[in-house]
Short mmCIF file of C-alpha atoms and ligand atoms in Angstrom, two decimals:
data_model
loop_
_atom_site.label_atom_id
_atom_site.label_comp_id
_atom_site.label_asym_id
_atom_site.label_seq_id
_atom_site.Cartn_x
_atom_site.Cartn_y
_atom_site.Cartn_z
CA MET B 1 0.18 -0.03 -0.14
CA THR B 2 1.24 3.38 -0.78
CA GLN B 3 1.63 6.30 1.61
CA GLY B 4 -0.88 8.48 -0.02
CA LEU B 5 -3.32 5.58 -0.20
CA ALA B 6 -2.86 4.67 3.52
CA GLU B 7 -3.26 8.66 4.29
CA ASN B 8 -6.60 8.94 2.33
CA LEU B 9 -7.81 5.72 4.26
CA ALA B 10 -7.09 7.10 7.41
CA LYS B 11 -8.45 10.58 6.49
CA ILE B 12 -11.91 8.71 5.27
CA ALA B 13 -11.69 6.50 8.56
CA ALA B 14 -11.88 9.93 10.77
CA LEU B 15 -15.22 11.37 8.98
CA THR B 16 -18.70 10.62 9.63
CA LEU B 17 -20.01 9.67 6.51
CA PRO B 18 -23.12 11.35 5.49
CA SER B 19 -26.39 9.04 5.36
CA LEU B 20 -29.24 11.01 6.38
CA ALA B 21 -31.65 13.30 4.50
CA VAL B 22 -31.49 16.91 4.72
CA ILE B 23 -35.16 18.05 4.98
CA ASP B 24 -36.26 21.80 6.00
CA GLY B 25 -32.89 22.41 7.71
CA GLU B 26 -32.40 19.31 9.52
CA LEU B 27 -30.67 16.06 9.11
CA ARG B 28 -33.31 13.20 9.17
CA PRO B 29 -33.40 9.46 8.92
CA ALA B 30 -36.33 8.09 6.83
CA ARG B 31 -39.89 8.38 8.50
CA ALA B 32 -40.17 4.92 8.10
CA GLY B 33 -36.80 4.23 9.36
CA GLY B 34 -35.93 2.31 6.11
CA THR B 35 -32.09 2.21 5.03
CA PHE B 36 -30.59 1.13 1.93
CA ALA B 37 -26.67 -0.08 1.64
CA ASN B 38 -24.37 2.39 0.28
CA ILE B 39 -21.55 0.01 -1.56
CA SER B 40 -17.86 0.90 -1.87
CA PRO B 41 -16.78 0.11 -5.43
CA ARG B 42 -13.31 -0.17 -4.44
CA ASP B 43 -13.40 -3.12 -2.70
CA GLY B 44 -17.03 -4.37 -2.43
CA SER B 45 -17.46 -3.24 1.33
CA LEU B 46 -20.41 -1.87 3.03
CA LEU B 47 -19.94 1.97 3.53
CA ALA B 48 -23.11 3.03 5.67
CA ASP B 49 -26.94 2.61 5.71
CA VAL B 50 -28.18 5.71 4.15
CA ALA B 51 -31.49 6.60 5.07
CA ALA B 52 -34.14 5.43 2.19
CA GLY B 53 -36.37 8.15 1.81
CA ASP B 54 -40.28 7.00 0.26
CA ALA B 55 -43.32 8.98 -0.76
CA ALA B 56 -43.94 10.08 2.80
CA ASP B 57 -40.66 11.74 2.96
CA VAL B 58 -40.65 13.32 -0.31
CA ASP B 59 -44.07 14.90 0.63
CA ILE B 60 -42.32 16.49 3.81
CA ALA B 61 -39.54 17.72 1.79
CA VAL B 62 -41.74 18.77 -1.21
CA ALA B 63 -44.16 20.86 1.51
CA ALA B 64 -40.82 22.62 3.20
CA ALA B 65 -39.69 23.59 -0.41
CA ARG B 66 -43.39 25.23 -0.85
CA ARG B 67 -43.28 26.82 2.00
CA ALA B 68 -40.21 28.20 1.49
CA PHE B 69 -40.90 29.20 -1.72
CA ASP B 70 -44.46 30.84 -0.74
CA ASP B 71 -43.05 32.79 2.09
CA GLY B 72 -40.39 34.35 -0.13
CA ARG B 73 -37.45 33.84 2.32
CA TRP B 74 -35.51 33.15 -0.61
CA ARG B 75 -36.82 34.34 -3.84
CA ASN B 76 -37.73 37.52 -2.25
CA LEU B 77 -33.77 38.39 -1.09
CA THR B 78 -32.08 41.05 -3.31
CA ALA B 79 -30.17 39.83 -5.66
CA LYS B 80 -27.02 40.97 -3.76
CA ALA B 81 -28.17 39.28 -0.52
CA LYS B 82 -28.80 35.76 -2.65
CA LYS B 83 -25.65 36.14 -4.73
CA LYS B 84 -23.27 36.85 -1.36
CA ILE B 85 -24.98 33.60 0.18
CA LEU B 86 -24.67 31.38 -2.92
CA HIS B 87 -20.53 32.74 -3.18
CA ARG B 88 -20.24 31.79 0.54
CA LEU B 89 -21.49 28.11 -0.33
CA ALA B 90 -18.83 27.93 -2.88
CA ASP B 91 -16.29 29.10 -0.69
CA LEU B 92 -17.59 26.61 1.93
CA MET B 93 -17.11 23.88 -0.59
CA ALA B 94 -13.73 24.95 -1.69
CA ALA B 95 -12.66 25.04 1.82
CA HIS B 96 -14.25 21.11 2.26
CA ALA B 97 -12.91 20.40 -1.04
CA GLU B 98 -10.64 17.61 0.14
CA GLU B 99 -13.48 16.13 1.88
CA LEU B 100 -15.63 16.35 -0.80
CA ALA B 101 -13.22 14.52 -2.95
CA LEU B 102 -12.75 11.45 -0.63
CA LEU B 103 -15.97 11.44 -0.19
CA GLU B 104 -17.02 11.25 -4.28
CA ALA B 105 -14.26 9.14 -4.95
CA ILE B 106 -14.96 6.57 -2.23
CA ASP B 107 -18.56 6.72 -3.20
CA THR B 108 -18.37 6.23 -7.08
CA GLY B 109 -14.82 4.44 -7.67
CA LYS B 110 -13.68 7.45 -9.44
CA PRO B 111 -9.61 8.50 -8.82
CA ILE B 112 -9.15 10.70 -6.13
CA ARG B 113 -6.82 12.97 -8.12
CA ASP B 114 -10.38 13.20 -10.75
CA ALA B 115 -12.59 13.75 -8.17
CA ALA B 116 -10.17 16.57 -6.42
CA ALA B 117 -9.14 18.25 -10.08
CA VAL B 118 -12.40 17.83 -11.42
CA ASP B 119 -15.14 17.18 -9.89
CA VAL B 120 -14.91 19.41 -7.13
CA PRO B 121 -13.86 22.41 -8.74
CA LEU B 122 -16.34 21.97 -11.31
CA ALA B 123 -19.19 21.96 -8.96
CA CYS B 124 -17.87 24.76 -7.14
CA ASP B 125 -17.54 26.80 -10.60
CA SER B 126 -21.35 26.35 -11.52
CA VAL B 127 -22.51 27.52 -8.01
CA ARG B 128 -20.06 30.85 -8.75
CA TYR B 129 -21.12 31.06 -12.18
CA TYR B 130 -24.85 31.36 -11.20
CA ALA B 131 -24.31 33.21 -8.19
CA GLU B 132 -22.72 36.03 -10.73
CA ALA B 133 -25.48 35.40 -13.34
CA LEU B 134 -28.66 35.90 -11.01
CA ASP B 135 -28.54 39.90 -11.75
CA LYS B 136 -27.66 39.40 -15.16
CA LEU B 137 -30.68 38.19 -16.89
CA TYR B 138 -32.73 40.69 -18.06
CA GLY B 139 -36.29 40.96 -19.33
CA GLU B 140 -37.47 42.56 -22.27
CA VAL B 141 -39.57 45.66 -22.80
CA GLY B 142 -42.12 45.14 -26.06
CA PRO B 143 -42.63 46.83 -29.16
CA HIS B 144 -43.54 50.26 -28.73
CA HIS B 145 -47.47 51.02 -28.29
CA PRO B 146 -48.10 54.66 -27.83
CA GLY B 147 -51.32 53.44 -24.96
CA ARG B 148 -49.02 50.60 -23.50
CA LEU B 149 -46.25 49.61 -21.91
CA SER B 150 -45.19 45.82 -22.08
CA TYR B 151 -42.54 43.77 -20.93
CA ALA B 152 -41.76 40.22 -20.20
CA VAL B 153 -39.87 38.90 -16.94
CA HIS B 154 -38.57 35.85 -15.96
CA GLU B 155 -40.27 33.97 -12.66
CA PRO B 156 -38.92 31.05 -10.67
CA LEU B 157 -41.15 28.04 -11.19
CA GLY B 158 -41.34 27.36 -7.68
CA VAL B 159 -40.56 23.57 -6.43
CA ILE B 160 -37.76 21.93 -8.51
CA GLY B 161 -36.98 18.08 -8.26
CA ALA B 162 -33.61 17.52 -9.09
CA ILE B 163 -32.96 13.54 -10.27
CA VAL B 164 -29.04 12.79 -10.74
CA PRO B 165 -27.10 9.89 -11.79
CA TRP B 166 -23.85 8.46 -10.11
CA ASN B 167 -20.99 9.51 -12.61
CA PHE B 168 -20.27 13.01 -11.30
CA PRO B 169 -22.60 13.21 -8.53
CA LEU B 170 -21.78 16.24 -7.14
CA HIS B 171 -20.80 18.12 -10.39
CA MET B 172 -24.21 16.86 -11.87
CA ALA B 173 -26.09 18.19 -8.77
CA MET B 174 -24.82 21.63 -9.06
CA TRP B 175 -25.35 21.96 -12.93
CA LYS B 176 -28.85 21.93 -11.69
CA VAL B 177 -28.99 23.14 -7.96
CA GLY B 178 -26.85 26.17 -9.32
CA PRO B 179 -29.07 27.98 -11.47
CA ALA B 180 -32.45 26.55 -10.03
CA LEU B 181 -31.39 28.28 -6.57
CA ALA B 182 -30.25 31.46 -8.71
CA MET B 183 -33.33 31.93 -10.38
CA GLY B 184 -34.93 31.82 -6.71
CA ASN B 185 -36.55 28.33 -6.58
CA SER B 186 -36.65 25.97 -3.93
CA VAL B 187 -35.05 22.58 -4.87
CA VAL B 188 -35.67 18.90 -3.60
CA LEU B 189 -32.79 17.13 -4.72
CA LYS B 190 -32.99 12.83 -5.14
CA PRO B 191 -29.20 11.65 -5.60
CA ALA B 192 -28.28 8.42 -6.97
CA GLU B 193 -28.59 5.34 -4.61
CA GLN B 194 -25.10 4.54 -5.66
CA SER B 195 -23.59 7.65 -4.38
CA PRO B 196 -25.42 10.10 -2.17
CA MET B 197 -23.13 11.19 0.27
CA THR B 198 -21.80 14.44 -1.42
CA ALA B 199 -25.25 15.84 -2.33
CA ILE B 200 -26.18 15.46 1.46
CA ARG B 201 -23.03 17.13 2.63
CA VAL B 202 -23.35 20.15 0.38
CA ALA B 203 -26.68 20.49 1.59
CA GLU B 204 -25.36 21.04 5.17
CA LEU B 205 -22.66 23.29 3.71
CA ALA B 206 -25.84 25.12 2.11
CA LEU B 207 -27.51 25.52 5.34
CA GLU B 208 -24.09 26.99 6.95
CA ALA B 209 -23.67 29.42 3.84
CA GLY B 210 -27.11 31.04 4.95
CA VAL B 211 -29.41 29.11 2.14
CA PRO B 212 -32.74 29.04 4.35
CA ALA B 213 -34.08 25.99 5.92
CA GLY B 214 -36.20 24.50 3.00
CA VAL B 215 -35.20 25.86 0.33
CA PHE B 216 -32.65 23.18 -0.63
CA ASN B 217 -33.71 19.48 0.56
CA VAL B 218 -31.90 16.26 -0.33
CA VAL B 219 -34.00 13.09 -0.02
CA PRO B 220 -31.80 10.13 -0.61
CA GLY B 221 -33.44 6.98 -1.76
CA LEU B 222 -34.34 4.58 -4.21
CA GLY B 223 -35.17 5.69 -8.21
CA GLU B 224 -38.44 3.63 -7.87
CA THR B 225 -39.71 4.87 -4.64
CA ALA B 226 -38.46 8.15 -3.89
CA GLY B 227 -37.56 9.06 -7.75
CA LYS B 228 -40.68 8.10 -8.75
CA ALA B 229 -42.53 10.07 -5.90
CA LEU B 230 -41.14 13.17 -6.76
CA ALA B 231 -41.73 12.83 -10.21
CA LEU B 232 -45.59 11.94 -9.84
CA HIS B 233 -45.98 14.92 -7.16
CA MET B 234 -48.72 17.36 -7.72
CA ASP B 235 -46.80 20.00 -6.32
CA VAL B 236 -43.19 19.58 -8.00
CA ASP B 237 -43.34 22.45 -11.09
CA MET B 238 -40.40 20.32 -12.76
CA ILE B 239 -38.23 17.38 -13.07
CA ALA B 240 -34.58 18.37 -14.16
CA PHE B 241 -33.08 14.66 -14.75
CA THR B 242 -29.79 13.38 -15.85
CA GLY B 243 -29.48 9.59 -16.23
CA SER B 244 -30.79 6.98 -18.43
CA GLY B 245 -33.28 7.07 -21.32
CA VAL B 246 -35.22 4.22 -19.50
CA VAL B 247 -36.19 6.51 -16.75
CA GLY B 248 -36.46 9.66 -18.81
CA ARG B 249 -39.34 7.95 -20.58
CA LEU B 250 -40.79 7.09 -17.37
CA LEU B 251 -40.28 10.77 -16.20
CA MET B 252 -42.39 12.04 -18.85
CA GLN B 253 -45.28 9.41 -18.11
CA TYR B 254 -44.92 10.69 -14.75
CA SER B 255 -45.23 14.08 -15.58
CA GLY B 256 -48.53 13.43 -17.93
CA GLN B 257 -49.78 11.15 -15.05
CA SER B 258 -49.57 13.81 -12.52
CA ASN B 259 -49.57 17.76 -12.82
CA LEU B 260 -47.79 18.32 -16.36
CA LYS B 261 -44.85 19.46 -14.56
CA ARG B 262 -41.92 20.56 -16.87
CA VAL B 263 -39.20 17.87 -17.58
CA SER B 264 -35.76 18.52 -18.97
CA LEU B 265 -33.73 15.39 -19.78
CA GLU B 266 -30.29 14.89 -20.02
CA LEU B 267 -29.72 11.22 -21.27
CA GLY B 268 -26.90 9.15 -22.87
CA GLY B 269 -24.92 9.12 -26.15
CA LYS B 270 -22.93 6.70 -28.66
CA SER B 271 -20.75 9.92 -29.51
CA PRO B 272 -18.31 9.69 -32.72
CA GLN B 273 -14.92 10.91 -32.65
CA ILE B 274 -13.96 11.00 -36.29
CA VAL B 275 -10.08 11.22 -37.63
CA PHE B 276 -9.49 12.17 -41.01
CA PRO B 277 -5.72 11.57 -42.50
CA ASP B 278 -5.23 15.21 -42.33
CA CYS B 279 -5.41 15.35 -38.38
CA PRO B 280 -3.11 17.83 -37.60
CA ASP B 281 -1.83 16.26 -34.09
CA MET B 282 -1.79 12.73 -34.57
CA ALA B 283 -0.46 11.92 -30.87
CA ALA B 284 -3.05 14.33 -29.53
CA ALA B 285 -5.98 12.61 -31.38
CA ALA B 286 -4.76 9.18 -30.18
CA ARG B 287 -4.57 10.23 -26.28
CA SER B 288 -8.00 12.12 -26.95
CA ALA B 289 -9.22 8.84 -28.57
CA ALA B 290 -8.19 6.69 -25.46
CA TRP B 291 -9.16 9.15 -22.64
CA SER B 292 -12.09 10.51 -23.96
CA VAL B 293 -13.70 6.87 -23.59
CA PHE B 294 -11.49 5.70 -20.53
CA TYR B 295 -11.94 8.70 -18.28
CA ASN B 296 -14.57 8.05 -15.22
CA GLN B 297 -14.09 4.20 -16.45
CA GLY B 298 -15.95 5.08 -19.44
CA GLN B 299 -18.83 6.14 -17.13
CA VAL B 300 -19.30 9.35 -19.15
CA CYS B 301 -22.64 10.48 -21.14
CA THR B 302 -19.94 12.24 -24.05
CA ALA B 303 -17.92 9.18 -23.80
CA ALA B 304 -16.55 8.89 -27.23
CA SER B 305 -17.35 5.26 -27.42
CA ARG B 306 -17.29 5.30 -31.14
CA LEU B 307 -13.92 6.05 -32.84
CA LEU B 308 -14.07 6.59 -36.88
CA VAL B 309 -10.70 6.18 -38.41
CA HIS B 310 -10.21 7.00 -42.07
CA GLU B 311 -9.26 3.71 -43.83
CA SER B 312 -5.86 5.30 -44.94
CA ILE B 313 -4.60 5.75 -41.29
CA ARG B 314 -6.61 3.13 -39.81
CA GLU B 315 -3.95 0.68 -38.95
CA ALA B 316 -1.33 2.95 -37.69
CA PHE B 317 -3.79 5.20 -35.71
CA VAL B 318 -5.25 2.26 -33.89
CA ALA B 319 -1.97 1.09 -33.01
CA GLU B 320 -1.50 4.04 -31.21
CA VAL B 321 -4.58 4.18 -29.50
CA VAL B 322 -3.72 0.73 -27.89
CA LYS B 323 -0.47 1.72 -26.63
CA VAL B 324 -1.76 5.06 -25.25
CA ALA B 325 -4.30 2.85 -23.38
CA SER B 326 -2.14 -0.16 -22.75
CA ARG B 327 -0.60 2.13 -20.08
CA ILE B 328 -3.86 2.92 -18.28
CA GLU B 329 -3.52 0.70 -15.51
CA ALA B 330 -6.86 0.19 -13.26
CA GLY B 331 -6.14 0.78 -9.68
CA ASP B 332 -7.08 1.83 -6.06
CA PRO B 333 -9.39 5.21 -6.55
CA LEU B 334 -8.00 6.35 -3.05
CA ASP B 335 -4.67 6.05 -4.30
CA PRO B 336 -3.30 9.68 -5.72
CA ALA B 337 -1.36 7.88 -8.15
CA THR B 338 -4.53 5.71 -10.11
CA ARG B 339 -6.14 7.51 -13.34
CA PHE B 340 -8.60 4.61 -13.88
CA GLY B 341 -10.14 3.33 -10.91
CA ALA B 342 -13.52 1.16 -10.29
CA MET B 343 -16.91 1.28 -12.06
CA VAL B 344 -19.64 2.56 -9.72
CA SER B 345 -21.27 -1.12 -9.32
CA GLU B 346 -21.16 -4.57 -9.75
CA ARG B 347 -24.21 -4.28 -11.91
CA GLN B 348 -22.79 -1.48 -13.96
CA MET B 349 -19.32 -3.79 -14.11
CA GLU B 350 -21.99 -6.64 -14.97
CA THR B 351 -23.27 -4.84 -17.86
CA ALA B 352 -19.57 -3.70 -19.25
CA LEU B 353 -18.79 -7.11 -19.43
CA ARG B 354 -21.96 -8.38 -21.13
CA TYR B 355 -21.25 -5.78 -23.91
CA ILE B 356 -17.76 -7.19 -24.02
CA GLY B 357 -18.87 -10.61 -24.42
CA THR B 358 -21.34 -9.36 -27.41
CA ALA B 359 -18.75 -7.54 -28.85
CA ARG B 360 -16.62 -10.75 -29.11
CA ALA B 361 -19.71 -13.09 -30.02
CA GLU B 362 -20.50 -10.58 -33.00
CA GLY B 363 -17.14 -10.91 -34.42
CA ALA B 364 -15.12 -7.48 -33.87
CA ASP B 365 -11.58 -7.47 -33.30
CA LEU B 366 -10.73 -7.46 -29.53
CA ARG B 367 -7.03 -5.43 -29.38
CA LEU B 368 -7.06 -4.64 -25.71
CA GLY B 369 -8.15 -5.85 -22.47
CA GLY B 370 -11.60 -7.26 -22.67
CA GLY B 371 -12.26 -8.36 -18.65
CA ARG B 372 -12.05 -7.66 -15.21
CA VAL B 373 -9.35 -6.63 -13.47
CA ARG B 374 -8.34 -6.57 -9.72
CA ASP B 375 -11.15 -9.09 -8.62
CA GLU B 376 -9.10 -10.17 -5.49
CA THR B 377 -9.95 -6.68 -4.23
CA GLY B 378 -13.66 -7.31 -4.32
CA GLY B 379 -13.76 -3.99 -6.39
CA PHE B 380 -15.34 -4.05 -9.50
CA TYR B 381 -12.70 -3.08 -12.17
CA VAL B 382 -12.90 -3.56 -15.61
CA ALA B 383 -9.79 -3.11 -17.89
CA PRO B 384 -9.82 -0.61 -20.74
CA THR B 385 -11.04 -2.29 -23.76
CA ILE B 386 -10.38 -1.55 -27.44
CA PHE B 387 -12.36 -3.29 -30.32
CA ASP B 388 -11.27 -2.59 -34.14
CA ARG B 389 -13.46 -3.61 -37.12
CA VAL B 390 -16.55 -2.99 -35.44
CA THR B 391 -19.47 -3.01 -38.02
CA GLN B 392 -22.10 0.18 -37.84
CA ASP B 393 -24.93 -2.62 -37.39
CA ALA B 394 -23.05 -4.47 -34.09
CA THR B 395 -24.51 -3.89 -30.64
CA LEU B 396 -21.40 -1.69 -29.70
CA ALA B 397 -22.18 0.51 -32.45
CA ARG B 398 -25.59 1.35 -31.13
CA GLU B 399 -26.04 0.78 -27.63
CA GLU B 400 -24.55 3.09 -25.00
CA VAL B 401 -22.17 0.69 -22.69
CA PHE B 402 -21.27 3.65 -20.26
CA GLY B 403 -18.23 1.56 -19.33
CA PRO B 404 -14.44 1.42 -20.78
CA VAL B 405 -14.95 0.14 -23.98
CA LEU B 406 -14.19 1.75 -27.48
CA GLY B 407 -15.21 0.34 -30.49
CA VAL B 408 -13.35 1.37 -33.94
CA ILE B 409 -15.31 1.57 -37.33
CA GLY B 410 -13.56 2.43 -40.44
CA PHE B 411 -14.57 4.84 -43.41
CA ALA B 412 -13.69 5.61 -46.95
CA ASP B 413 -14.67 9.21 -47.18
CA GLU B 414 -16.26 12.48 -45.66
CA ALA B 415 -19.80 11.81 -46.62
CA GLU B 416 -19.42 8.08 -45.20
CA ALA B 417 -17.93 9.26 -41.75
CA TYR B 418 -20.67 11.67 -41.38
CA ARG B 419 -23.55 9.15 -42.25
CA ILE B 420 -21.79 6.55 -39.91
CA ALA B 421 -21.51 9.68 -37.31
CA ASN B 422 -25.08 10.26 -37.28
CA ASP B 423 -26.67 6.97 -37.65
CA THR B 424 -27.47 6.53 -33.94
CA VAL B 425 -30.59 7.20 -31.92
CA TYR B 426 -28.57 9.85 -29.70
CA GLY B 427 -27.08 13.22 -30.28
CA LEU B 428 -25.11 14.43 -27.29
CA ALA B 429 -21.42 15.20 -28.67
CA ALA B 430 -19.67 14.46 -31.73
CA GLY B 431 -15.66 15.83 -32.56
CA VAL B 432 -13.44 15.63 -35.64
CA TRP B 433 -9.78 15.68 -36.45
CA THR B 434 -8.76 17.74 -39.29
CA ALA B 435 -6.31 20.54 -40.53
CA ASP B 436 -8.82 21.44 -43.22
CA LEU B 437 -10.97 24.44 -41.62
CA ASP B 438 -13.56 24.11 -44.37
CA ARG B 439 -13.97 20.37 -43.59
CA GLY B 440 -14.12 21.50 -39.91
CA MET B 441 -16.70 23.52 -40.48
CA ARG B 442 -18.72 21.15 -42.93
CA ALA B 443 -18.33 18.78 -39.86
CA THR B 444 -19.88 21.32 -37.47
CA ARG B 445 -22.90 21.24 -39.79
CA ALA B 446 -23.38 17.89 -40.62
CA LEU B 447 -23.25 16.32 -37.47
CA HIS B 448 -26.04 15.91 -35.40
CA ALA B 449 -25.24 16.80 -31.81
CA GLY B 450 -25.58 19.30 -29.04
CA GLN B 451 -21.75 19.63 -28.86
CA VAL B 452 -19.48 19.28 -31.59
CA TRP B 453 -15.74 19.76 -30.77
CA VAL B 454 -13.05 19.94 -33.48
CA ASN B 455 -9.51 19.28 -32.65
CA GLY B 456 -10.36 18.27 -29.23
CA TRP B 457 -12.59 16.59 -27.00
CA ASP B 458 -15.28 17.89 -24.31
CA ALA B 459 -13.59 21.26 -24.80
CA ASP B 460 -16.03 23.47 -23.01
CA ASP B 461 -16.99 24.78 -19.93
CA ILE B 462 -19.56 26.34 -17.66
CA THR B 463 -19.96 29.25 -20.08
CA MET B 464 -21.47 26.86 -23.39
CA PRO B 465 -24.89 25.11 -22.77
CA PHE B 466 -24.69 21.31 -22.56
CA GLY B 467 -27.26 18.48 -23.55
CA GLY B 468 -28.63 16.72 -26.42
CA PHE B 469 -30.29 16.09 -29.54
CA LYS B 470 -32.38 13.22 -30.33
CA GLN B 471 -32.86 10.62 -27.83
CA SER B 472 -29.88 12.37 -25.95
CA GLY B 473 -32.77 14.49 -24.49
CA PHE B 474 -33.71 18.03 -24.39
CA GLY B 475 -33.34 21.13 -22.03
CA ARG B 476 -29.75 22.80 -21.40
CA ASP B 477 -27.33 22.53 -18.72
CA ARG B 478 -24.82 25.15 -18.06
CA SER B 479 -24.60 28.61 -19.55
CA LEU B 480 -27.52 31.65 -18.82
CA HIS B 481 -29.81 29.16 -20.80
CA ALA B 482 -29.81 26.88 -17.86
CA MET B 483 -31.41 29.58 -15.66
CA GLU B 484 -34.06 30.28 -18.32
CA LYS B 485 -34.98 26.44 -17.67
CA TYR B 486 -35.89 27.12 -14.23
CA ALA B 487 -37.99 29.85 -15.07
CA ASP B 488 -41.50 30.87 -16.51
CA LEU B 489 -41.63 34.39 -18.69
CA LYS B 490 -44.52 36.30 -17.91
CA ALA B 491 -45.91 39.18 -20.25
CA VAL B 492 -46.72 42.35 -18.48
CA SER B 493 -48.85 45.24 -19.82
CA PHE B 494 -49.71 48.64 -18.49
CA THR B 495 -52.11 50.57 -20.17
CA ILE B 496 -51.43 54.27 -19.97
CA ARG B 497 -54.20 56.58 -19.55
CA GLY B 498 -54.11 59.78 -21.76
CA GLY B 499 -51.01 57.65 -23.27
CA GLY B 500 -52.46 57.58 -26.97
CA ALA B 501 -53.92 55.26 -29.35
O1 LIG Q 1 -29.19 4.90 -14.43
P1 LIG Q 1 -30.86 5.75 -14.01
P2 LIG Q 1 -28.87 3.65 -14.02
C1 LIG Q 1 -27.12 5.14 -18.69
C2 LIG Q 1 -26.11 4.76 -18.83
C3 LIG Q 1 -26.16 3.69 -17.72
C4 LIG Q 1 -27.85 3.12 -17.87
C5 LIG Q 1 -28.39 2.69 -16.44
O2 LIG Q 1 -26.08 3.89 -20.06
O3 LIG Q 1 -25.57 2.27 -18.02
O4 LIG Q 1 -28.13 4.18 -17.96
O5 LIG Q 1 -27.58 3.43 -15.26
C6 LIG Q 1 -33.07 7.72 -10.56
N1 LIG Q 1 -38.46 7.20 -10.89
N2 LIG Q 1 -26.69 6.52 -17.51
O6 LIG Q 1 -29.96 2.64 -13.93
O7 LIG Q 1 -31.79 4.36 -13.35
C7 LIG Q 1 -32.12 6.88 -9.65
O8 LIG Q 1 -32.32 6.60 -8.38
C8 LIG Q 1 -37.77 8.52 -10.76
C9 LIG Q 1 -26.27 7.72 -18.41
O9 LIG Q 1 -27.92 3.66 -12.98
O10 LIG Q 1 -31.44 6.37 -14.90
C10 LIG Q 1 -31.00 8.16 -10.18
O11 LIG Q 1 -30.70 8.92 -9.56
N3 LIG Q 1 -36.46 8.19 -10.89
C11 LIG Q 1 -26.47 8.84 -17.73
C12 LIG Q 1 -31.22 8.54 -11.86
O12 LIG Q 1 -32.58 8.13 -11.94
C13 LIG Q 1 -35.67 7.08 -10.93
C14 LIG Q 1 -26.03 8.85 -16.14
C15 LIG Q 1 -30.33 7.86 -12.59
O13 LIG Q 1 -30.42 6.41 -12.48
C16 LIG Q 1 -36.33 6.09 -11.48
C17 LIG Q 1 -26.59 7.10 -15.20
C18 LIG Q 1 -37.78 6.12 -11.61
N4 LIG Q 1 -38.71 5.26 -11.95
C19 LIG Q 1 -26.93 6.64 -16.34
N5 LIG Q 1 -35.34 5.07 -11.55
C20 LIG Q 1 -26.02 10.49 -18.41
N6 LIG Q 1 -26.59 10.98 -19.34
O14 LIG Q 1 -24.96 10.70 -17.86
C21 LIG Q 1 -34.51 5.68 -11.44
N7 LIG Q 1 -34.29 6.81 -10.83
#
């Protein structure tokens, strides 16, 4: 055991692992006393029994959120006061960055260095960005009419239900909580059952920062109980969701069966990364091809899981990607040297292994990995896996694995590359590597995806909208557009007596 790992284990042993709901400003067990087991992906051990919220807990949380909204304790604060509190929350998150990163790493199996360098800072960025943005979203004054003054203003929706996944638990939560609070709403957040800890901790920090009780609640629990109750609730105005397409469809049904609450969905992808022979930096492209699907053990909605390579460079390029990826070794998530950790759960590991088996059975050429590793730890580790000669109708080219599995597909010309790239029900991200400016421009128009990157991957930040085309969902996280999502537009008209016409 390295010294860094031993130190991190000691730090975790000294922490109280978050396991209660945060409702109306208080830490609470579930009303009926139920719990669920929070399992550590690094070794399969039990981390904590966490409060399993059910419909009764959701009811209490929504009622608290509604009271807080109706009495204006948050939304009627001045913009300056709200901004100060949200900045204080970001300051507290930064002050507790090490603790949050440790919790995130042990809860999800992601490398501690990524949790510390990516997840926590980006979650802080999100809170700060919306703290600053909240007094910069202007309304509109209608076209001049001599007898009227008409204007449109944004108004908060009310109670927002946020349901988030386990791949970037804190980061995804703050993509939603940040703009929702900035607009003056109350929030009930349901974290994923695989990774509830940072959401609970950040809700405690929000109270410390001065977010009034009832404004930001967290109800941990299972999707089919707590999540479903929130999405069916008659007094929730909107569900903001990141997760699977299966649950996305259910949420739209729940909306129709209840109060027609608004729904925003950020679902998965089968994102293509296209490498043309005139790629300006083959080494960078090869690193990108590997890391854009192996980062976070492949559990990323924008994972570039389809690598499209021009036939003329295919052999050499794939060899380079295999070389880069063969140096990526699974390690203990809490070891500071680890760059590739465990998958979030046994179930997610089994899913990845099943897709690997299917790709083999369907005749793809296994070039790297292909199985579970570090089984002796009891953790859920799958080796970075690369299949070449994947055909466009193969399961690996069509279905999201959400694991460290790359499929390589060859193409003969530009038109074929775009045809293959777009031949998917998803449309979250796409990228091209080319030195030809015109080709880059053509690609950005041809590719049907919410994010298109030229000569880079995942090259955006909080300032740019994020979301999907097609079955990757609708509605945008990040940027000022996210604030509009948590607001309604009200048109107001004053009739001016003696004003004319
Ligand atoms: O997701 P779920 P799962 C994809 C990815 C992965 C697959 C399954 O392909 O392999 O989904 O993962 C809550 N009503 N993505 O099963 O179930 C659940 O508790 C209300 C892509 O873990 O969608 C959790 O909080 N809520 C994705 C959240 O939904 C329900 C990230 C997501 O879990 C519910 C995650 C219900 N009936 C998975 N059932 C991305 N876009 O990044 C579950 N939930």
